[in-house]
PDB file of C-alpha atoms in Angstrom:
ATOM      1  CA  UNK A 815      32.513  21.980  -5.075  1.00 41.00           C
ATOM      2  CA  UNK A 816      30.434  19.083  -5.543  1.00 41.00           C
ATOM      3  CA  UNK A 817      30.897  15.498  -4.932  1.00 42.00           C
ATOM      4  CA  UNK A 818      28.693  12.678  -5.570  1.00 42.00           C
ATOM      5  CA  UNK A 819      28.292   9.175  -4.492  1.00 45.00           C
ATOM      6  CA  UNK A 820      26.129   6.271  -5.970  1.00 51.00           C
ATOM      7  CA  UNK A 821      25.600   3.043  -4.191  1.00 51.00           C
ATOM      8  CA  UNK A 822      24.954   0.664  -7.491  1.00 53.00           C
ATOM      9  CA  UNK A 823      24.272  -2.671  -5.617  1.00 64.00           C
ATOM     10  CA  UNK A 824      20.770  -3.075  -5.233  1.00 73.00           C
ATOM     11  CA  UNK A 825      20.197  -6.643  -3.679  1.00 81.00           C
ATOM     12  CA  UNK A 826      17.550  -8.252  -6.061  1.00 86.00           C
ATOM     13  CA  UNK A 827      15.566 -11.490  -4.259  1.00 89.00           C
ATOM     14  CA  UNK A 828      13.187 -13.253  -6.549  1.00 91.00           C
ATOM     15  CA  UNK A 829      11.228 -16.866  -5.402  1.00 93.00           C
ATOM     16  CA  UNK A 830       8.466 -18.093  -8.267  1.00 93.00           C
ATOM     17  CA  UNK A 831       6.380 -20.974  -7.738  1.00 94.00           C
ATOM     18  CA  UNK A 832       4.858 -22.822 -10.972  1.00 93.00           C
ATOM     19  CA  UNK A 833       1.127 -23.559 -10.398  1.00 95.00           C
ATOM     20  CA  UNK A 834      -0.285 -25.680 -13.474  1.00 95.00           C
ATOM     21  CA  UNK A 835      -0.028 -25.893 -17.138  1.00 95.00           C
ATOM     22  CA  UNK A 836      -3.447 -25.147 -18.888  1.00 94.00           C
ATOM     23  CA  UNK A 837      -4.973 -26.795 -22.609  1.00 91.00           C
ATOM     24  CA  UNK A 838      -3.312 -24.328 -24.799  1.00 91.00           C
ATOM     25  CA  UNK A 839       0.274 -25.201 -23.121  1.00 90.00           C
ATOM     26  CA  UNK A 840       0.688 -22.198 -21.263  1.00 94.00           C
ATOM     27  CA  UNK A 841       2.642 -22.523 -17.531  1.00 95.00           C
ATOM     28  CA  UNK A 842       1.132 -20.148 -14.820  1.00 96.00           C
ATOM     29  CA  UNK A 843       2.988 -19.203 -12.172  1.00 96.00           C
ATOM     30  CA  UNK A 844       3.296 -16.592  -9.146  1.00 97.00           C
ATOM     31  CA  UNK A 845       6.375 -15.035  -8.295  1.00 96.00           C
ATOM     32  CA  UNK A 846       7.604 -12.408  -5.547  1.00 96.00           C
ATOM     33  CA  UNK A 847      10.122 -10.231  -5.896  1.00 95.00           C
ATOM     34  CA  UNK A 848      12.183  -7.751  -3.508  1.00 93.00           C
ATOM     35  CA  UNK A 849      14.646  -5.342  -4.212  1.00 88.00           C
ATOM     36  CA  UNK A 850      15.902  -1.821  -2.665  1.00 83.00           C
ATOM     37  CA  UNK A 851      18.494  -0.743  -0.030  1.00 77.00           C
ATOM     38  CA  UNK A 852      20.759   1.167  -2.181  1.00 75.00           C
ATOM     39  CA  UNK A 853      21.283   5.030  -1.336  1.00 80.00           C
ATOM     40  CA  UNK A 854      22.046   7.872  -3.581  1.00 84.00           C
ATOM     41  CA  UNK A 855      23.821  10.756  -2.197  1.00 85.00           C
ATOM     42  CA  UNK A 856      25.380  14.048  -2.886  1.00 87.00           C
ATOM     43  CA  UNK A 857      27.453  16.815  -1.268  1.00 87.00           C
ATOM     44  CA  UNK A 858      28.219  20.520  -2.317  1.00 88.00           C
ATOM     45  CA  UNK A 859      29.461  23.371  -0.736  1.00 89.00           C
ATOM     46  CA  UNK A 860      29.729  27.121  -2.217  1.00 87.00           C
ATOM     47  CA  UNK A 861      31.921  29.793  -0.582  1.00 88.00           C
ATOM     48  CA  UNK A 862      31.483  33.832  -1.018  1.00 84.00           C
ATOM     49  CA  UNK A 863      34.529  35.829  -1.865  1.00 70.00           C
ATOM     50  CA  UNK A 864      35.957  37.074   1.564  1.00 62.00           C
ATOM     51  CA  UNK A 865      39.291  38.146   0.651  1.00 59.00           C
ATOM     52  CA  UNK A 866      40.945  40.916  -1.919  1.00 52.00           C
ATOM     53  CA  UNK A 867      39.008  43.685  -3.558  1.00 52.00           C
ATOM     54  CA  UNK A 868      35.763  42.073  -3.620  1.00 51.00           C
ATOM     55  CA  UNK A 869      35.616  41.197  -0.017  1.00 49.00           C
ATOM     56  CA  UNK A 870      32.056  41.849   0.892  1.00 51.00           C
ATOM     57  CA  UNK A 871      30.443  41.943  -2.293  1.00 54.00           C
ATOM     58  CA  UNK A 872      29.914  38.328  -3.370  1.00 66.00           C
ATOM     59  CA  UNK A 873      27.901  36.880  -0.429  1.00 79.00           C
ATOM     60  CA  UNK A 874      25.380  34.161  -1.003  1.00 85.00           C
ATOM     61  CA  UNK A 875      21.876  34.792  -1.728  1.00 84.00           C
ATOM     62  CA  UNK A 876      19.029  32.525  -2.231  1.00 86.00           C
ATOM     63  CA  UNK A 877      16.429  32.728  -5.384  1.00 85.00           C
ATOM     64  CA  UNK A 878      12.895  33.642  -4.810  1.00 84.00           C
ATOM     65  CA  UNK A 879      11.773  30.707  -6.652  1.00 83.00           C
ATOM     66  CA  UNK A 880      13.103  28.430  -3.754  1.00 85.00           C
ATOM     67  CA  UNK A 881      12.420  31.256  -0.854  1.00 81.00           C
ATOM     68  CA  UNK A 882       8.776  32.045  -2.442  1.00 78.00           C
ATOM     69  CA  UNK A 883       9.427  35.391  -0.881  1.00 76.00           C
ATOM     70  CA  UNK A 884      10.167  34.273   2.566  1.00 78.00           C
ATOM     71  CA  UNK A 885      13.533  35.228   4.293  1.00 76.00           C
ATOM     72  CA  UNK A 886      16.255  32.674   3.847  1.00 81.00           C
ATOM     73  CA  UNK A 887      19.964  32.298   4.365  1.00 85.00           C
ATOM     74  CA  UNK A 888      20.706  35.914   2.178  1.00 82.00           C
ATOM     75  CA  UNK A 889      23.930  37.029   3.063  1.00 82.00           C
ATOM     76  CA  UNK A 890      25.770  33.835   4.000  1.00 86.00           C
ATOM     77  CA  UNK A 891      29.184  33.729   3.629  1.00 88.00           C
ATOM     78  CA  UNK A 892      29.232  29.787   3.058  1.00 90.00           C
ATOM     79  CA  UNK A 893      26.634  27.065   2.182  1.00 91.00           C
ATOM     80  CA  UNK A 894      26.801  23.362   2.043  1.00 93.00           C
ATOM     81  CA  UNK A 895      24.232  20.618   1.468  1.00 91.00           C
ATOM     82  CA  UNK A 896      24.087  16.853   1.486  1.00 93.00           C
ATOM     83  CA  UNK A 897      21.106  15.163  -0.696  1.00 92.00           C
ATOM     84  CA  UNK A 898      20.262  11.581  -0.218  1.00 92.00           C
ATOM     85  CA  UNK A 899      17.636   9.269  -1.708  1.00 91.00           C
ATOM     86  CA  UNK A 900      16.853   5.769  -1.592  1.00 91.00           C
ATOM     87  CA  UNK A 901      14.059   2.984  -2.602  1.00 91.00           C
ATOM     88  CA  UNK A 902      12.575  -0.069  -1.907  1.00 93.00           C
ATOM     89  CA  UNK A 903      10.100  -2.293  -3.830  1.00 95.00           C
ATOM     90  CA  UNK A 904       7.889  -5.089  -3.023  1.00 96.00           C
ATOM     91  CA  UNK A 905       6.073  -7.392  -5.780  1.00 97.00           C
ATOM     92  CA  UNK A 906       3.668 -10.108  -6.041  1.00 97.00           C
ATOM     93  CA  UNK A 907       2.928 -11.057  -9.732  1.00 97.00           C
ATOM     94  CA  UNK A 908       0.448 -13.346 -11.484  1.00 97.00           C
ATOM     95  CA  UNK A 909       2.345 -15.111 -14.675  1.00 96.00           C
ATOM     96  CA  UNK A 910       1.078 -16.650 -17.718  1.00 97.00           C
ATOM     97  CA  UNK A 911       3.662 -17.735 -20.114  1.00 96.00           C
ATOM     98  CA  UNK A 912       3.695 -19.732 -23.613  1.00 95.00           C
ATOM     99  CA  UNK A 913       6.043 -22.516 -23.812  1.00 92.00           C
ATOM    100  CA  UNK A 914       8.735 -23.520 -26.564  1.00 90.00           C
ATOM    101  CA  UNK A 915       7.808 -25.442 -29.336  1.00 90.00           C
ATOM    102  CA  UNK A 916       8.184 -29.139 -29.374  1.00 88.00           C
ATOM    103  CA  UNK A 917      11.882 -30.329 -29.088  1.00 85.00           C
ATOM    104  CA  UNK A 918      13.139 -31.462 -32.361  1.00 84.00           C
ATOM    105  CA  UNK A 919      15.585 -34.565 -33.529  1.00 85.00           C
ATOM    106  CA  UNK A 920      18.873 -33.266 -35.569  1.00 82.00           C
ATOM    107  CA  UNK A 921      21.576 -34.923 -37.090  1.00 82.00           C
ATOM    108  CA  UNK A 922      25.603 -33.926 -36.194  1.00 82.00           C
ATOM    109  CA  UNK A 923      27.942 -33.858 -38.689  1.00 85.00           C
ATOM    110  CA  UNK A 924      29.053 -37.281 -37.554  1.00 86.00           C
ATOM    111  CA  UNK A 925      25.861 -38.935 -37.752  1.00 83.00           C
ATOM    112  CA  UNK A 926      24.328 -38.938 -34.566  1.00 88.00           C
ATOM    113  CA  UNK A 927      20.742 -38.010 -33.783  1.00 86.00           C
ATOM    114  CA  UNK A 928      20.297 -35.696 -30.919  1.00 85.00           C
ATOM    115  CA  UNK A 929      17.199 -33.963 -29.349  1.00 83.00           C
ATOM    116  CA  UNK A 930      17.654 -30.453 -29.628  1.00 83.00           C
ATOM    117  CA  UNK A 931      15.076 -27.183 -28.409  1.00 85.00           C
ATOM    118  CA  UNK A 932      13.563 -25.452 -31.222  1.00 90.00           C
ATOM    119  CA  UNK A 933      14.048 -21.718 -31.407  1.00 92.00           C
ATOM    120  CA  UNK A 934      11.235 -19.940 -30.271  1.00 94.00           C
ATOM    121  CA  UNK A 935       9.591 -16.495 -29.579  1.00 96.00           C
ATOM    122  CA  UNK A 936       7.855 -16.766 -26.429  1.00 96.00           C
ATOM    123  CA  UNK A 937       4.960 -14.529 -24.797  1.00 96.00           C
ATOM    124  CA  UNK A 938       3.550 -13.829 -21.136  1.00 96.00           C
ATOM    125  CA  UNK A 939       1.522 -11.545 -19.320  1.00 97.00           C
ATOM    126  CA  UNK A 940       1.530 -10.458 -15.522  1.00 96.00           C
ATOM    127  CA  UNK A 941      -0.713  -8.910 -13.410  1.00 98.00           C
ATOM    128  CA  UNK A 942       0.246  -8.255  -9.923  1.00 97.00           C
ATOM    129  CA  UNK A 943       0.480  -5.916  -6.640  1.00 98.00           C
ATOM    130  CA  UNK A 944       3.319  -3.675  -5.924  1.00 97.00           C
ATOM    131  CA  UNK A 945       4.567  -1.617  -2.926  1.00 97.00           C
ATOM    132  CA  UNK A 946       7.121   1.002  -3.588  1.00 96.00           C
ATOM    133  CA  UNK A 947       8.807   3.670  -0.985  1.00 96.00           C
ATOM    134  CA  UNK A 948      10.960   6.421  -2.170  1.00 94.00           C
ATOM    135  CA  UNK A 949      12.495   8.298   0.537  1.00 95.00           C
ATOM    136  CA  UNK A 950      14.869  11.564   0.640  1.00 94.00           C
ATOM    137  CA  UNK A 951      16.658  13.624   3.094  1.00 95.00           C
ATOM    138  CA  UNK A 952      18.146  17.094   2.153  1.00 95.00           C
ATOM    139  CA  UNK A 953      20.147  18.689   4.833  1.00 95.00           C
ATOM    140  CA  UNK A 954      21.415  22.418   4.004  1.00 93.00           C
ATOM    141  CA  UNK A 955      23.968  24.273   6.432  1.00 92.00           C
ATOM    142  CA  UNK A 956      24.496  28.177   5.975  1.00 90.00           C
ATOM    143  CA  UNK A 957      27.601  29.990   7.826  1.00 89.00           C
ATOM    144  CA  UNK A 958      28.033  33.332   8.648  1.00 85.00           C
ATOM    145  CA  UNK A 959      24.450  34.839   7.946  1.00 82.00           C
ATOM    146  CA  UNK A 960      23.944  38.590   8.850  1.00 79.00           C
ATOM    147  CA  UNK A 961      21.819  38.680  12.141  1.00 74.00           C
ATOM    148  CA  UNK A 962      19.381  41.419  10.844  1.00 66.00           C
ATOM    149  CA  UNK A 963      17.434  41.253  14.336  1.00 65.00           C
ATOM    150  CA  UNK A 964      20.210  42.809  16.460  1.00 63.00           C
ATOM    151  CA  UNK A 965      21.330  45.321  13.651  1.00 61.00           C
ATOM    152  CA  UNK A 966      23.085  43.212  11.416  1.00 58.00           C
ATOM    153  CA  UNK A 967      26.063  43.611  13.043  1.00 65.00           C
ATOM    154  CA  UNK A 968      26.924  39.768  14.111  1.00 75.00           C
ATOM    155  CA  UNK A 969      26.498  36.638  12.293  1.00 81.00           C
ATOM    156  CA  UNK A 970      24.409  33.264  13.007  1.00 83.00           C
ATOM    157  CA  UNK A 971      24.459  29.841  11.283  1.00 87.00           C
ATOM    158  CA  UNK A 972      21.360  28.187   9.590  1.00 86.00           C
ATOM    159  CA  UNK A 973      20.351  24.415   9.385  1.00 90.00           C
ATOM    160  CA  UNK A 974      17.384  23.300   7.208  1.00 91.00           C
ATOM    161  CA  UNK A 975      16.411  19.504   7.275  1.00 93.00           C
ATOM    162  CA  UNK A 976      14.058  18.228   4.671  1.00 94.00           C
ATOM    163  CA  UNK A 977      12.575  14.915   4.482  1.00 95.00           C
ATOM    164  CA  UNK A 978      10.293  13.306   2.226  1.00 95.00           C
ATOM    165  CA  UNK A 979       8.680   9.788   2.311  1.00 96.00           C
ATOM    166  CA  UNK A 980       6.483   8.124  -0.798  1.00 96.00           C
ATOM    167  CA  UNK A 981       4.455   5.234   0.202  1.00 97.00           C
ATOM    168  CA  UNK A 982       3.062   4.095  -3.060  1.00 97.00           C
ATOM    169  CA  UNK A 983       0.768   0.880  -3.237  1.00 97.00           C
ATOM    170  CA  UNK A 984      -1.040  -0.274  -6.320  1.00 97.00           C
ATOM    171  CA  UNK A 985      -1.877  -3.098  -9.244  1.00 97.00           C
ATOM    172  CA  UNK A 986       0.370  -3.463 -12.236  1.00 97.00           C
ATOM    173  CA  UNK A 987      -0.058  -5.302 -15.588  1.00 98.00           C
ATOM    174  CA  UNK A 988       2.882  -6.268 -17.760  1.00 97.00           C
ATOM    175  CA  UNK A 989       3.899  -8.012 -20.969  1.00 98.00           C
ATOM    176  CA  UNK A 990       7.191  -9.471 -22.137  1.00 97.00           C
ATOM    177  CA  UNK A 991       8.311 -11.075 -25.488  1.00 97.00           C
ATOM    178  CA  UNK A 992      11.116 -13.108 -25.320  1.00 97.00           C
ATOM    179  CA  UNK A 993      13.299 -15.060 -27.950  1.00 97.00           C
ATOM    180  CA  UNK A 994      14.567 -18.667 -26.263  1.00 95.00           C
ATOM    181  CA  UNK A 995      17.007 -21.280 -27.456  1.00 93.00           C
ATOM    182  CA  UNK A 996      18.534 -24.116 -26.055  1.00 88.00           C
ATOM    183  CA  UNK A 997      21.480 -21.919 -25.259  1.00 91.00           C
ATOM    184  CA  UNK A 998      20.570 -18.994 -24.532  1.00 94.00           C
ATOM    185  CA  UNK A 999      17.361 -16.209 -24.572  1.00 96.00           C
ATOM    186  CA  UNK A1000      17.048 -12.387 -25.126  1.00 97.00           C
ATOM    187  CA  UNK A1001      13.662 -10.847 -23.523  1.00 97.00           C
ATOM    188  CA  UNK A1002      12.002  -7.438 -23.339  1.00 97.00           C
ATOM    189  CA  UNK A1003       9.562  -6.545 -20.205  1.00 97.00           C
ATOM    190  CA  UNK A1004       7.351  -3.826 -19.771  1.00 98.00           C
ATOM    191  CA  UNK A1005       5.030  -3.223 -17.000  1.00 97.00           C
ATOM    192  CA  UNK A1006       3.216  -0.336 -15.502  1.00 97.00           C
ATOM    193  CA  UNK A1007       0.494   0.341 -12.655  1.00 96.00           C
ATOM    194  CA  UNK A1008      -1.049   3.507 -10.802  1.00 95.00           C
ATOM    195  CA  UNK A1009      -0.047   3.784  -7.321  1.00 96.00           C
ATOM    196  CA  UNK A1010      -1.747   5.442  -4.538  1.00 97.00           C
ATOM    197  CA  UNK A1011       1.013   7.561  -3.084  1.00 97.00           C
ATOM    198  CA  UNK A1012       0.875   8.784   0.473  1.00 96.00           C
ATOM    199  CA  UNK A1013       3.049  11.269   0.809  1.00 96.00           C
ATOM    200  CA  UNK A1014       4.809  12.542   4.049  1.00 95.00           C
ATOM    201  CA  UNK A1015       6.947  15.796   4.546  1.00 94.00           C
ATOM    202  CA  UNK A1016       8.975  16.756   7.312  1.00 93.00           C
ATOM    203  CA  UNK A1017      11.149  19.606   7.784  1.00 91.00           C
ATOM    204  CA  UNK A1018      12.940  21.559  10.380  1.00 88.00           C
ATOM    205  CA  UNK A1019      15.188  24.760  10.448  1.00 83.00           C
ATOM    206  CA  UNK A1020      16.855  27.249  12.825  1.00 80.00           C
ATOM    207  CA  UNK A1021      18.975  30.453  13.310  1.00 70.00           C
ATOM    208  CA  UNK A1022      18.194  31.768   9.821  1.00 57.00           C
ATOM    209  CA  UNK A1023      18.124  35.764   9.519  1.00 53.00           C
ATOM    210  CA  UNK A1024      15.132  37.326  10.816  1.00 56.00           C
ATOM    211  CA  UNK A1025      12.939  33.885  10.647  1.00 56.00           C
ATOM    212  CA  UNK A1026      11.855  32.117  13.582  1.00 61.00           C
ATOM    213  CA  UNK A1027      13.015  28.386  14.141  1.00 73.00           C
ATOM    214  CA  UNK A1028      10.145  26.081  13.592  1.00 79.00           C
ATOM    215  CA  UNK A1029       9.401  22.748  12.069  1.00 84.00           C
ATOM    216  CA  UNK A1030       6.560  21.920   9.706  1.00 85.00           C
ATOM    217  CA  UNK A1031       4.864  18.239   8.939  1.00 88.00           C
ATOM    218  CA  UNK A1032       2.643  17.442   6.049  1.00 90.00           C
ATOM    219  CA  UNK A1033       0.718  14.572   4.575  1.00 92.00           C
ATOM    220  CA  UNK A1034      -1.370  14.181   1.071  1.00 93.00           C
ATOM    221  CA  UNK A1035      -2.424  11.366  -0.990  1.00 95.00           C
ATOM    222  CA  UNK A1036      -2.100  11.599  -4.531  1.00 95.00           C
ATOM    223  CA  UNK A1037      -2.245   9.202  -7.723  1.00 96.00           C
ATOM    224  CA  UNK A1038       1.272   8.285  -9.287  1.00 96.00           C
ATOM    225  CA  UNK A1039       2.469   5.908 -12.258  1.00 96.00           C
ATOM    226  CA  UNK A1040       5.282   3.622 -11.932  1.00 97.00           C
ATOM    227  CA  UNK A1041       6.378   1.824 -15.054  1.00 97.00           C
ATOM    228  CA  UNK A1042       9.502  -0.222 -15.816  1.00 97.00           C
ATOM    229  CA  UNK A1043      11.243  -1.505 -18.751  1.00 97.00           C
ATOM    230  CA  UNK A1044      13.635  -4.418 -18.620  1.00 96.00           C
ATOM    231  CA  UNK A1045      15.978  -5.869 -21.156  1.00 97.00           C
ATOM    232  CA  UNK A1046      17.428  -9.346 -19.842  1.00 96.00           C
ATOM    233  CA  UNK A1047      20.044 -11.625 -21.303  1.00 97.00           C
ATOM    234  CA  UNK A1048      20.249 -15.451 -20.306  1.00 96.00           C
ATOM    235  CA  UNK A1049      23.177 -17.976 -20.605  1.00 96.00           C
ATOM    236  CA  UNK A1050      22.093 -21.538 -19.620  1.00 93.00           C
ATOM    237  CA  UNK A1051      25.044 -23.407 -18.186  1.00 93.00           C
ATOM    238  CA  UNK A1052      22.533 -26.352 -17.239  1.00 88.00           C
ATOM    239  CA  UNK A1053      18.706 -27.123 -18.478  1.00 82.00           C
ATOM    240  CA  UNK A1054      17.735 -25.479 -14.667  1.00 87.00           C
ATOM    241  CA  UNK A1055      20.671 -22.895 -14.320  1.00 93.00           C
ATOM    242  CA  UNK A1056      21.253 -20.124 -15.780  1.00 94.00           C
ATOM    243  CA  UNK A1057      23.276 -16.390 -15.659  1.00 95.00           C
ATOM    244  CA  UNK A1058      21.847 -13.490 -16.409  1.00 94.00           C
ATOM    245  CA  UNK A1059      22.680  -9.794 -16.999  1.00 95.00           C
ATOM    246  CA  UNK A1060      20.324  -7.074 -17.914  1.00 94.00           C
ATOM    247  CA  UNK A1061      19.344  -3.242 -18.556  1.00 94.00           C
ATOM    248  CA  UNK A1062      16.458  -1.893 -16.320  1.00 93.00           C
ATOM    249  CA  UNK A1063      14.646   1.658 -16.737  1.00 94.00           C
ATOM    250  CA  UNK A1064      12.180   2.803 -13.763  1.00 94.00           C
ATOM    251  CA  UNK A1065      10.074   5.956 -14.024  1.00 95.00           C
ATOM    252  CA  UNK A1066       8.008   7.043 -11.224  1.00 95.00           C
ATOM    253  CA  UNK A1067       5.508  10.067 -11.593  1.00 94.00           C
ATOM    254  CA  UNK A1068       3.836  12.391  -9.440  1.00 94.00           C
ATOM    255  CA  UNK A1069       5.942  12.051  -6.016  1.00 95.00           C
ATOM    256  CA  UNK A1070       7.576  14.377  -3.242  1.00 94.00           C
ATOM    257  CA  UNK A1071      11.071  15.102  -3.670  1.00 93.00           C
ATOM    258  CA  UNK A1072      12.909  16.865  -1.037  1.00 93.00           C
ATOM    259  CA  UNK A1073      14.035  20.016  -3.465  1.00 90.00           C
ATOM    260  CA  UNK A1074      11.141  21.342  -4.309  1.00 90.00           C
ATOM    261  CA  UNK A1075      10.011  21.593  -0.782  1.00 90.00           C
ATOM    262  CA  UNK A1076      12.485  24.423   0.145  1.00 88.00           C
ATOM    263  CA  UNK A1077      10.236  27.255   1.216  1.00 85.00           C
ATOM    264  CA  UNK A1078      11.667  28.762   4.396  1.00 83.00           C
ATOM    265  CA  UNK A1079       8.064  28.737   6.091  1.00 79.00           C
ATOM    266  CA  UNK A1080       8.539  28.513   9.836  1.00 71.00           C
ATOM    267  CA  UNK A1081       6.051  25.947  10.737  1.00 69.00           C
ATOM    268  CA  UNK A1082       2.630  24.544  10.425  1.00 67.00           C
ATOM    269  CA  UNK A1083       0.976  22.657   7.666  1.00 69.00           C
ATOM    270  CA  UNK A1084       2.797  23.204   4.511  1.00 78.00           C
ATOM    271  CA  UNK A1085       1.195  22.106   1.105  1.00 84.00           C
ATOM    272  CA  UNK A1086       3.509  19.427  -0.444  1.00 90.00           C
ATOM    273  CA  UNK A1087       4.819  19.905  -4.302  1.00 89.00           C
ATOM    274  CA  UNK A1088       4.046  16.563  -5.728  1.00 88.00           C
ATOM    275  CA  UNK A1089       4.301  17.152  -9.584  1.00 83.00           C
ATOM    276  CA  UNK A1090       7.869  16.073 -10.002  1.00 87.00           C
ATOM    277  CA  UNK A1091       9.365  12.382 -11.330  1.00 89.00           C
ATOM    278  CA  UNK A1092      12.398  10.272 -10.927  1.00 90.00           C
ATOM    279  CA  UNK A1093      14.027   8.162 -13.636  1.00 89.00           C
ATOM    280  CA  UNK A1094      16.453   5.394 -12.542  1.00 88.00           C
ATOM    281  CA  UNK A1095      18.727   3.725 -15.066  1.00 87.00           C
ATOM    282  CA  UNK A1096      21.000   0.738 -14.069  1.00 86.00           C
ATOM    283  CA  UNK A1097      22.393  -2.792 -14.779  1.00 88.00           C
ATOM    284  CA  UNK A1098      22.034  -6.076 -13.490  1.00 88.00           C
ATOM    285  CA  UNK A1099      23.924  -9.272 -13.207  1.00 90.00           C
ATOM    286  CA  UNK A1100      22.817 -12.298 -11.199  1.00 90.00           C
ATOM    287  CA  UNK A1101      21.918 -16.531 -11.541  1.00 90.00           C
ATOM    288  CA  UNK A1102      18.455 -17.996 -11.358  1.00 89.00           C
ATOM    289  CA  UNK A1103      17.637 -21.712 -10.945  1.00 88.00           C
ATOM    290  CA  UNK A1104      15.108 -24.162 -11.027  1.00 82.00           C
ATOM    291  CA  UNK A1105      13.982 -26.972  -8.904  1.00 79.00           C
TER     292      UNK A1105
END
């Protein structure tokens, strides 16, 4: 049986500051963005057949691609795991954005002249510093593992805990295109950057078959890539207040994830597997104001 729970609410806090307008009528702004705190989790369990004609013939085994030849939870009558993942992101960006065209004077059907914004496609560039933290926890419990140390007549229970932490920091660049009108706007933003990733692995297990209980702690550094695409629409309730909704895609490469660290090595320094990636897809709703 498998169950999963996704915490979808990721609070996003964004604070910007207008700096100046240059001679080409472009706005220069600084922006601080903070979001995260959501946690994804999944639980699963698997039981061997313990009754009927198949009793004792369907005990659980662990594939060698996971154990890598080390003794593991082979022969267990039941196994279950919990997998949790969460991330946080902090950004400080400098924006250079073009402005809308000059307002125009238009006549309404009743003959009244009014001032209206001219629909414009604006562009912006950004460069900034970003910190991204991705942490995972995996807990694997096995029950009824044959005790081969004492002849296999009894059974033991086993527990395997794995935690990985990816602390990434680096520079990013981005570009956006937005179609703006007096009432609404629709924009597409893409940004990416190379990140120095300091990876940490902590694991421990106990009571597993012929293994000696032990702990593992390893650290390693690598270069990771983080890319993000965001489609955002806004509805302007007032000139300085808007409702917004969007679709966001986040990709992170060369990171350490807990499922790829399982190897049942009894302790010491274990090499961290970092040739993995994660893809996050979600929607956002909120509001923004200017003062």
